[in-house]
CSV table of C-alpha atoms in Angstrom, one decimal:
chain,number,residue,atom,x,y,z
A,50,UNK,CA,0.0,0.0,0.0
A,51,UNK,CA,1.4,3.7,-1.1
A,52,UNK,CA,1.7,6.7,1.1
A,53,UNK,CA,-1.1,7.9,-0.9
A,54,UNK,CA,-3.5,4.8,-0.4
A,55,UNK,CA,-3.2,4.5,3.0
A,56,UNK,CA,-3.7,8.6,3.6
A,57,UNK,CA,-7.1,7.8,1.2
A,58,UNK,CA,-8.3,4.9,3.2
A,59,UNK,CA,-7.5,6.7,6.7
A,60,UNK,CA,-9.2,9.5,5.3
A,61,UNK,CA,-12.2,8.3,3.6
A,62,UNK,CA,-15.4,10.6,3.4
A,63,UNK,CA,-16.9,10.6,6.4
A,64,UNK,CA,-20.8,10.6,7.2
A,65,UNK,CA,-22.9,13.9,8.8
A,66,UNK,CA,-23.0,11.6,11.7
A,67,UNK,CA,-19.0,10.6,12.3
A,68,UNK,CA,-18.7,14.4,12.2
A,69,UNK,CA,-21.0,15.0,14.8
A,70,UNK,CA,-19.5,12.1,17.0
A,71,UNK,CA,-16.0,13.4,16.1
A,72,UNK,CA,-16.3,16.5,17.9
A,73,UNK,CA,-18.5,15.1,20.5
A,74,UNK,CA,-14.9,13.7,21.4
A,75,UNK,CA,-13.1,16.6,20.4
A,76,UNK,CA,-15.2,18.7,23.0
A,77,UNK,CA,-15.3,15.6,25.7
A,78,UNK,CA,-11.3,15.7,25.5
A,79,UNK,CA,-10.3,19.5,26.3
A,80,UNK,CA,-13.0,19.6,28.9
A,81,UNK,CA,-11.5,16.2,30.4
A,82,UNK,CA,-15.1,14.3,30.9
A,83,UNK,CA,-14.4,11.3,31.4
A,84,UNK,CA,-18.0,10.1,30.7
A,85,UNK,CA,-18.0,10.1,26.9
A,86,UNK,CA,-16.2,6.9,26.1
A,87,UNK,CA,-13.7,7.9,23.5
A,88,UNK,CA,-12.4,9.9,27.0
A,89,UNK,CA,-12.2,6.7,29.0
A,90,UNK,CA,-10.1,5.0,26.4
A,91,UNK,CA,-8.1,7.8,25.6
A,92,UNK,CA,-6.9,7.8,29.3
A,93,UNK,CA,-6.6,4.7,29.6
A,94,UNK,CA,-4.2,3.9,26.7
A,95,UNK,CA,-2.3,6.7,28.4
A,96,UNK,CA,-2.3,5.2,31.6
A,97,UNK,CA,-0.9,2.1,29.9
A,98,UNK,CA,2.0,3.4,28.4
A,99,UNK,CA,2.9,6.3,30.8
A,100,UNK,CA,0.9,5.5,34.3
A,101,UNK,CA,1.9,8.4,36.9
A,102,UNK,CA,3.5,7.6,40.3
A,103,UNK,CA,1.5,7.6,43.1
A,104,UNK,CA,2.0,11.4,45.3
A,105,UNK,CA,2.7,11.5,48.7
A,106,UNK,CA,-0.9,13.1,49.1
A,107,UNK,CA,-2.4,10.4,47.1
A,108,UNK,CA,-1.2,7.4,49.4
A,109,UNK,CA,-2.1,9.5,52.6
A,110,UNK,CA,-5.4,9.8,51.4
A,111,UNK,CA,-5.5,6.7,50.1
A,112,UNK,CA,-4.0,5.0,53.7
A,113,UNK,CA,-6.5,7.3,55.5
A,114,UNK,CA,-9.2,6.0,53.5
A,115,UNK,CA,-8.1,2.5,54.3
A,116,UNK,CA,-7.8,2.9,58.0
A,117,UNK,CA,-11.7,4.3,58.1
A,118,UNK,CA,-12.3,1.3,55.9
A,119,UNK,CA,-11.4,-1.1,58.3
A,120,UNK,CA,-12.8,0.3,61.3
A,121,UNK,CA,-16.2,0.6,59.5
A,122,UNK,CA,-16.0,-3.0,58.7
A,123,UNK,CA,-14.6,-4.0,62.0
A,124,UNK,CA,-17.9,-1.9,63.7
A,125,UNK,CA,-20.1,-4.2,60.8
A,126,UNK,CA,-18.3,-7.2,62.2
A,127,UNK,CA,-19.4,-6.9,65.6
A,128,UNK,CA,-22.7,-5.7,64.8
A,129,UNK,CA,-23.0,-8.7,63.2
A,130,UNK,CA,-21.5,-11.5,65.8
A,131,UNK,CA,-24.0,-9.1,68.6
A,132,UNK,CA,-27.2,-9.6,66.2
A,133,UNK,CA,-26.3,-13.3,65.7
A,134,UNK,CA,-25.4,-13.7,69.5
A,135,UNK,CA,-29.4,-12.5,70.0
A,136,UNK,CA,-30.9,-14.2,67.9
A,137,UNK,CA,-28.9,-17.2,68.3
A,138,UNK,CA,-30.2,-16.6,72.5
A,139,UNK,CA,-33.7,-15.6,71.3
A,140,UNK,CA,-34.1,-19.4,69.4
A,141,UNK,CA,-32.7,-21.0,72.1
A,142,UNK,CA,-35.0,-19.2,75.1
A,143,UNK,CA,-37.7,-20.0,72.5
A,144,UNK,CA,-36.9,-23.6,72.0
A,145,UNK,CA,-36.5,-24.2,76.2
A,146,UNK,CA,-40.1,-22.8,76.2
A,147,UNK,CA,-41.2,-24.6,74.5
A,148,UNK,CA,-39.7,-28.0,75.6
A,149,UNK,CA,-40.6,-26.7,79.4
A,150,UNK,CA,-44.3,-26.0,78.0
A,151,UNK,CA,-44.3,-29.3,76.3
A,152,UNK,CA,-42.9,-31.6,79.4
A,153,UNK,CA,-45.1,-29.9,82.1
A,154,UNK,CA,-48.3,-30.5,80.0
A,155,UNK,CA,-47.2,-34.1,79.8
A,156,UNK,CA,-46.7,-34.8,83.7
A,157,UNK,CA,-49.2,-35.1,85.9
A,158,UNK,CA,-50.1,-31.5,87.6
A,159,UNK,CA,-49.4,-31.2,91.5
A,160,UNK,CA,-52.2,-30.3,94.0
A,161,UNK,CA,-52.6,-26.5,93.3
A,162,UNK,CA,-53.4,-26.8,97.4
A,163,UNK,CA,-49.5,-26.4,97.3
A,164,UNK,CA,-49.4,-22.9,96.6
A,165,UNK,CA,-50.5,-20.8,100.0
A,166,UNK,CA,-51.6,-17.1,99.6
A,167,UNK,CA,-49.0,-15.0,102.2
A,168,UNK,CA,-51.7,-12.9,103.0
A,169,UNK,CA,-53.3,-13.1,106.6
A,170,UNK,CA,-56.0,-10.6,105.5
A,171,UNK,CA,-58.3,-14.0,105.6
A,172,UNK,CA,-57.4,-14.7,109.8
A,173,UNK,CA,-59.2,-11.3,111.0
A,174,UNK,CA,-62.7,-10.9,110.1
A,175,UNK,CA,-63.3,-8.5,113.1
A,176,UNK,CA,-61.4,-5.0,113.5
A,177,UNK,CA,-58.0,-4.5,115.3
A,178,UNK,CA,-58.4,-2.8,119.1
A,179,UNK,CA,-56.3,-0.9,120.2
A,180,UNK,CA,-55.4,-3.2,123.3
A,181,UNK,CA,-51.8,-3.7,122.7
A,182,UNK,CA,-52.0,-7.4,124.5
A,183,UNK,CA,-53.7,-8.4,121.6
A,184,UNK,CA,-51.0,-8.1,119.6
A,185,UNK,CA,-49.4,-12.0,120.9
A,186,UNK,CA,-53.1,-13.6,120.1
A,187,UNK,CA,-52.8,-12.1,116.9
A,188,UNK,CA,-49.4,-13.3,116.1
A,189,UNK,CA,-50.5,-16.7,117.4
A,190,UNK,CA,-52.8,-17.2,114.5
A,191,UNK,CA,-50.5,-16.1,112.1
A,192,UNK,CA,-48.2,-18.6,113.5
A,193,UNK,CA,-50.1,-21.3,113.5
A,194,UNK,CA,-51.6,-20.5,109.9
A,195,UNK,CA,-48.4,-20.8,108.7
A,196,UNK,CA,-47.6,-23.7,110.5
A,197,UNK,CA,-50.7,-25.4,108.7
A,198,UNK,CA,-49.8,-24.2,105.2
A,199,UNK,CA,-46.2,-25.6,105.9
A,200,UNK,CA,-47.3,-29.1,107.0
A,201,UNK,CA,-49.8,-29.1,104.1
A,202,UNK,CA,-46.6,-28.3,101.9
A,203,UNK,CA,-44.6,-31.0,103.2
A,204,UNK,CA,-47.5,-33.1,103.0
A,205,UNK,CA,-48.0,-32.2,99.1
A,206,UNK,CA,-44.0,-33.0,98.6
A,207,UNK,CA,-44.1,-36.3,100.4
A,208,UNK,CA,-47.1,-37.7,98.3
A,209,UNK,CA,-49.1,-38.1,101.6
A,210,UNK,CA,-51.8,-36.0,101.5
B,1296,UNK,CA,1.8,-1.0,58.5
B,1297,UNK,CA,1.6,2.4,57.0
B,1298,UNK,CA,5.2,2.1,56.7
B,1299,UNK,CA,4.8,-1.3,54.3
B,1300,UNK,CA,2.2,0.4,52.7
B,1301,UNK,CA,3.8,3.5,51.7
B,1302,UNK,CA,6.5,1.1,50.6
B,1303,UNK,CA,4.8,-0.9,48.3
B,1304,UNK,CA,2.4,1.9,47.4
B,1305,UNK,CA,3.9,3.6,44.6
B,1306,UNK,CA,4.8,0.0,42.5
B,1307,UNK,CA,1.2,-1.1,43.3
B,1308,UNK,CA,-0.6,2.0,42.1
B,1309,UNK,CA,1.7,2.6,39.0
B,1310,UNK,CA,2.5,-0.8,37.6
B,1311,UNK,CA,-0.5,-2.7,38.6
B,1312,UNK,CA,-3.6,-0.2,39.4
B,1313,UNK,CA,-3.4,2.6,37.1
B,1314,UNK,CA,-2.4,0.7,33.8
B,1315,UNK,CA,-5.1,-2.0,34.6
B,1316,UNK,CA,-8.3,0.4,35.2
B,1317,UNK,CA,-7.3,3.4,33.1
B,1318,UNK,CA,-8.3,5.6,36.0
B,1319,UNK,CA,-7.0,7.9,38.3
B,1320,UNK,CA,-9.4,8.2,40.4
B,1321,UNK,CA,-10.3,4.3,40.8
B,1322,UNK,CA,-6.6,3.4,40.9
B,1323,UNK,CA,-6.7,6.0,44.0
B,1324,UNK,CA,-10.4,3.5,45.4
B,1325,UNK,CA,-8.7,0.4,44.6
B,1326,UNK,CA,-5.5,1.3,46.1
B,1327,UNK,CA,-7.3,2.6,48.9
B,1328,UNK,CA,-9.2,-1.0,49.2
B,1329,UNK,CA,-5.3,-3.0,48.8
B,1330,UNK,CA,-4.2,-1.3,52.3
B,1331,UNK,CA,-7.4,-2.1,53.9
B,1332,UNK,CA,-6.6,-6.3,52.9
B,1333,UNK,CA,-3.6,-5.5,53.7
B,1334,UNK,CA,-4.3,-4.4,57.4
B,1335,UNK,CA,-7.5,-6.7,57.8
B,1336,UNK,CA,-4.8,-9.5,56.2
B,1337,UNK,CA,-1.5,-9.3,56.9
B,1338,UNK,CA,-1.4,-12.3,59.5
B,1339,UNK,CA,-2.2,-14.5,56.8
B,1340,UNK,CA,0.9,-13.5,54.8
B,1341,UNK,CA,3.3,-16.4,55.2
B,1342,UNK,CA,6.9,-15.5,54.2
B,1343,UNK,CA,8.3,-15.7,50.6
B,1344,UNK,CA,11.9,-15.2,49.6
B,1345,UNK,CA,10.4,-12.7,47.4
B,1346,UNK,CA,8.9,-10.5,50.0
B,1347,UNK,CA,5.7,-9.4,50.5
B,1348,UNK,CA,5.2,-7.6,47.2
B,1349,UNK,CA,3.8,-10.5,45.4
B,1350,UNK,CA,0.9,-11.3,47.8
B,1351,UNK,CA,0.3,-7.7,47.6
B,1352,UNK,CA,0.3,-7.4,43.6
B,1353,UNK,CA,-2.2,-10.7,43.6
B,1354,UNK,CA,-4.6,-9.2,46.4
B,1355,UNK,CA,-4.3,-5.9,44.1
B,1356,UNK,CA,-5.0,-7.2,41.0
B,1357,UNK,CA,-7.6,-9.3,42.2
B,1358,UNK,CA,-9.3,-5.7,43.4
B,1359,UNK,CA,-8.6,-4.4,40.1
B,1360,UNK,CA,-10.7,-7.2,38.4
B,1361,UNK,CA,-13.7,-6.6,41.2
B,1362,UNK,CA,-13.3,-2.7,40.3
B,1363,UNK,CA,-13.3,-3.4,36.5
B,1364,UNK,CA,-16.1,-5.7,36.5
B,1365,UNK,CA,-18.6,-2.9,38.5
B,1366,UNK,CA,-17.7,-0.3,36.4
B,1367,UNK,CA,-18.4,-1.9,33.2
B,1368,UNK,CA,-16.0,0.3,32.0
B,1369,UNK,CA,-13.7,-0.7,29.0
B,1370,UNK,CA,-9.8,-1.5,29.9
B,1371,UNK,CA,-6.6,-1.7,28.2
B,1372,UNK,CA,-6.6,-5.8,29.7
B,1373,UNK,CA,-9.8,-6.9,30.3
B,1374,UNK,CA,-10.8,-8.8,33.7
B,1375,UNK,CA,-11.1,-11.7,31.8
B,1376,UNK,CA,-7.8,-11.3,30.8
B,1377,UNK,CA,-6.6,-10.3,33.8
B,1378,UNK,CA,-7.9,-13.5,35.7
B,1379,UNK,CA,-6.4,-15.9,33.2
B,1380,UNK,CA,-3.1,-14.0,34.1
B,1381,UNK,CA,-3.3,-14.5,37.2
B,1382,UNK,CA,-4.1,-18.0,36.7
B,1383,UNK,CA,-1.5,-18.7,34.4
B,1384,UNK,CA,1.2,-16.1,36.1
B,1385,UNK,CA,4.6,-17.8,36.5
B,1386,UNK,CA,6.2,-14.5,37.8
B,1387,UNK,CA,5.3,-14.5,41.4
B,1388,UNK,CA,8.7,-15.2,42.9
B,1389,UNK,CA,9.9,-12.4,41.2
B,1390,UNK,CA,11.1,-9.9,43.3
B,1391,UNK,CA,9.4,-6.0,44.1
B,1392,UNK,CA,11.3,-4.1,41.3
B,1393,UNK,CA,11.4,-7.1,38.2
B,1394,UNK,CA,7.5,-7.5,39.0
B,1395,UNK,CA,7.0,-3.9,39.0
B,1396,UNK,CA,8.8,-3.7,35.6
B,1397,UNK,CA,7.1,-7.1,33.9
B,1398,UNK,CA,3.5,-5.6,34.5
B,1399,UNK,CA,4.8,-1.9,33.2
B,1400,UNK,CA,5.9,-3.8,30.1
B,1401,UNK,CA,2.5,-5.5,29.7
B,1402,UNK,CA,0.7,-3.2,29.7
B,1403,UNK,CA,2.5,-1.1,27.3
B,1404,UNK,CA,3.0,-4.3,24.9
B,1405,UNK,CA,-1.0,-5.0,25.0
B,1406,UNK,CA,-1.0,-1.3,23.8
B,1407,UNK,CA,1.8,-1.8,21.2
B,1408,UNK,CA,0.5,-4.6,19.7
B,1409,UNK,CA,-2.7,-3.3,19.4
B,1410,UNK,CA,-1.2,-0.2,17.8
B,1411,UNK,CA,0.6,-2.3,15.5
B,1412,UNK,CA,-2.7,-3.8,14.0
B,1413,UNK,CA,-4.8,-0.4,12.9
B,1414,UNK,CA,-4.0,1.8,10.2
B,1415,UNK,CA,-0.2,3.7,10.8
B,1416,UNK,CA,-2.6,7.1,10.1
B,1417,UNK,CA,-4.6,5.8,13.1
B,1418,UNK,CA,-1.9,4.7,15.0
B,1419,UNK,CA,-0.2,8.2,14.3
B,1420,UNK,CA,-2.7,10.7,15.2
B,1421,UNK,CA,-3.3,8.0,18.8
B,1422,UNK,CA,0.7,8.5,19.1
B,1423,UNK,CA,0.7,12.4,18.8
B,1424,UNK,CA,-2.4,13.3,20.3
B,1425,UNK,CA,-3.0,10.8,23.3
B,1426,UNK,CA,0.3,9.6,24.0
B,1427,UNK,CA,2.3,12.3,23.4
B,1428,UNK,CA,-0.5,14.8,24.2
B,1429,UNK,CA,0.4,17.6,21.7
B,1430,UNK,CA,-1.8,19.8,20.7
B,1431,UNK,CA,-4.8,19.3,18.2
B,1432,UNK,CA,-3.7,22.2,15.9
B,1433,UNK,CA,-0.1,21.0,15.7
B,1434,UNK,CA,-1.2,17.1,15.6
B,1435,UNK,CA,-3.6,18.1,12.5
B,1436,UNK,CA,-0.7,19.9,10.6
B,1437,UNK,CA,1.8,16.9,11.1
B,1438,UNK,CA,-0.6,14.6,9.6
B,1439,UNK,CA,-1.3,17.3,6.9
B,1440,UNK,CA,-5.1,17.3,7.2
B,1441,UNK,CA,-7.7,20.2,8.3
B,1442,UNK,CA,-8.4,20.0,12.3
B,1443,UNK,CA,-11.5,18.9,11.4
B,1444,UNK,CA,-10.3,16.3,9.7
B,1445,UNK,CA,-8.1,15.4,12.5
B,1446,UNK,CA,-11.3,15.0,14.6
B,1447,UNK,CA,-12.8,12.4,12.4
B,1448,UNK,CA,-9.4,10.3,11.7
B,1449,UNK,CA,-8.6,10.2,15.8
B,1450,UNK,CA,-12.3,9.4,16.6
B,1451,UNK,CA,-11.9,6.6,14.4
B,1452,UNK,CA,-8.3,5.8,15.1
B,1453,UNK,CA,-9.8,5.4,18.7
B,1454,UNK,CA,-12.5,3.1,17.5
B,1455,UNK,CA,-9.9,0.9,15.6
B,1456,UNK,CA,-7.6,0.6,18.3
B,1457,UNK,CA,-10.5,-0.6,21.2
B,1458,UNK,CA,-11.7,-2.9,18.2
B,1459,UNK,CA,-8.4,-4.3,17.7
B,1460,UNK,CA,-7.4,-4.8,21.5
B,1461,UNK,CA,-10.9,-6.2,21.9
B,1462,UNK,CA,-10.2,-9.1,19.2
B,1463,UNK,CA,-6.8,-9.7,20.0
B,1464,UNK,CA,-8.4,-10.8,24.2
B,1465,UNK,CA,-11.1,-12.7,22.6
B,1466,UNK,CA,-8.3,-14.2,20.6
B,1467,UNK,CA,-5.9,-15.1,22.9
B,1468,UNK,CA,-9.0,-16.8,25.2
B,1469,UNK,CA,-10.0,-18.5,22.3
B,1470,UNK,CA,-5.9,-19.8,21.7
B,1471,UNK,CA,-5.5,-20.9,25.6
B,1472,UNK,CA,-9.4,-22.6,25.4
B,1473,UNK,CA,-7.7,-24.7,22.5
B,1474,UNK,CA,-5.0,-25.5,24.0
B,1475,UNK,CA,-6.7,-26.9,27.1
């Protein structure tokens, strides 16, 4: 191929369209945007035969960047492990429930007479005086209320009763 | 730490990041992303007679191929390319400096070769007014044509050359496909 061929064949006519695209990339180049792709190719054939060193200010930034990198991934980490410790404790308190739910309906029930109010509202049906030797024949009943609930107990623990 | 990484910075971001994205500014990410690995990593570094730099070029390049692949964007040496590299890479026990050279020279030979197969008008006006980076005005009147003209002949010089670097990938994966 001539000089002259290959300057014609390089330089064919070219459409109404090719000229518009041309200086699309034309304009895209001086103003350095590097979303038209003729740009992006540009640069990087340039980058590929002459790539420029890395500035002090670049790897600063660049190490800074990496150091809030890690500690934001370190905080995701944790948040992690803490939302799988939870939920891993949630199954697990929900599972013994259930287990506990399931065995108690199985076995037989104990005598609810087990469970003894601690109230002594239920000893006085008359009103207090204000005779201060009262006060041991009061205590008396409550004494000997709660020594009846307690045998009862027993009684209910031994299988007696 | 900061002092391994400003060590190994420079040859990481100039011989492996920039050449592989084509970017500044996501050379700048990606190198940002190769010191985080490295701190998150480094106990998993076991020593090498070469150093450190080769786990660090692998763990880079891998990023480059994650960074390439999300930005869709087009690359001197595609990820494709670049995984098969990595695959088939035999220079890994070089040391810091060879490495650092080898990938420069890639790159730069990907580019050559692909240079080599488009139109030597093309390839001119990609010489003068990308790598070089002379002036329009002055590129137009080397190559004797209107600036205009210019315009058209480096948009399609540009097209060529992607076309041509595009083939010669899909060739060389169709080559090592054969061979396996």
């Amino acid at each position: 191929m001539t000089s002259q061929e290959d300057r014609d064949e390089a330089d064919k006519p070219h459409s109404a369209a090719e000229t518009r695209e041309a200086e699309a990339l034309r304009v895209a180049l001086e103003a350095g945007d590097s979303s038209h792709e003729g740009v992006n190719v540009a640069r990087a054939l340039s980058f590929a035969m002459n790539p420029s060193v890395l500035s002090e200010a670049q790897h600063q930034a660049a190490f800074a960047r990496a150091e809030w990198l890690t500690a934001k991934r370190a905080r995701e980490s944790r948040r992690t492990l803490t939302r799988r410790l939870i939920a891993a404790t949630v199954t697990f308190s929900a599972a013994a429930s259930i287990v506990l739910f399931v065995s108690n309906s199985q076995s037989p029930r104990r005598a609810s007479s087990s469970a003894f109010g601690t109230s002594t509202q239920s000893l006085f049906s008359e009103p207090f005086s204000q005779d201060t030797s009262a006060t041991t024949g009061r205590l008396g009943r409550i004494v000997e209320a709660r020594s009846h609930a307690f045998r009862y107990q027993r009684y209910d623990e031994w299988g007696v009763r | 730490m900061g002092e391994l990484c400003k060590i190994h910075g420079p040859a990481l971001y100039r011989s492996v990041l920039l050449p592989r994205l084509g970017n500044a500014a996501a050379a700048s990410d990606a190198l940002a992303e190769t010191y985080a690995r490295l701190i998150e990593k480094v106990h998993l570094f076991r020593w090498h007679p070469a150093g450190i730099y080769p786990w660090l070029r692998t763990m880079a390049t891998h990023i480059a191929i994650d960074f390439l692949r999300a930005q869709r964007r087009w690359s001197v040496i595609s990820p494709e390319d670049l995984e098969r590299d990595l695959v088939d890479d035999n220079a890994t026990d070089m040391e810091a400096e060879l490495l650092a050279h080898h990938d420069l020279r890639e790159a730069r030979t990907r580019v050559q070769s692909g240079l080599g197969k488009i139109h030597p008008r093309y390839r001119r006006a990609i010489e003068l007014r990308v790598l070089e980076d002379l002036p329009r005005d002055e590129v137009a009147a080397i190559l004797e044509v209107s600036p205009s003209t210019f315009d058209v002949l480096l948009h399609r010089a540009l097209k060529a050359l992607r076309a041509a670097l595009v083939a010669e990938s899909d060739g060389a994966h169709a080559e090592k496909e054969a061979k396996r």
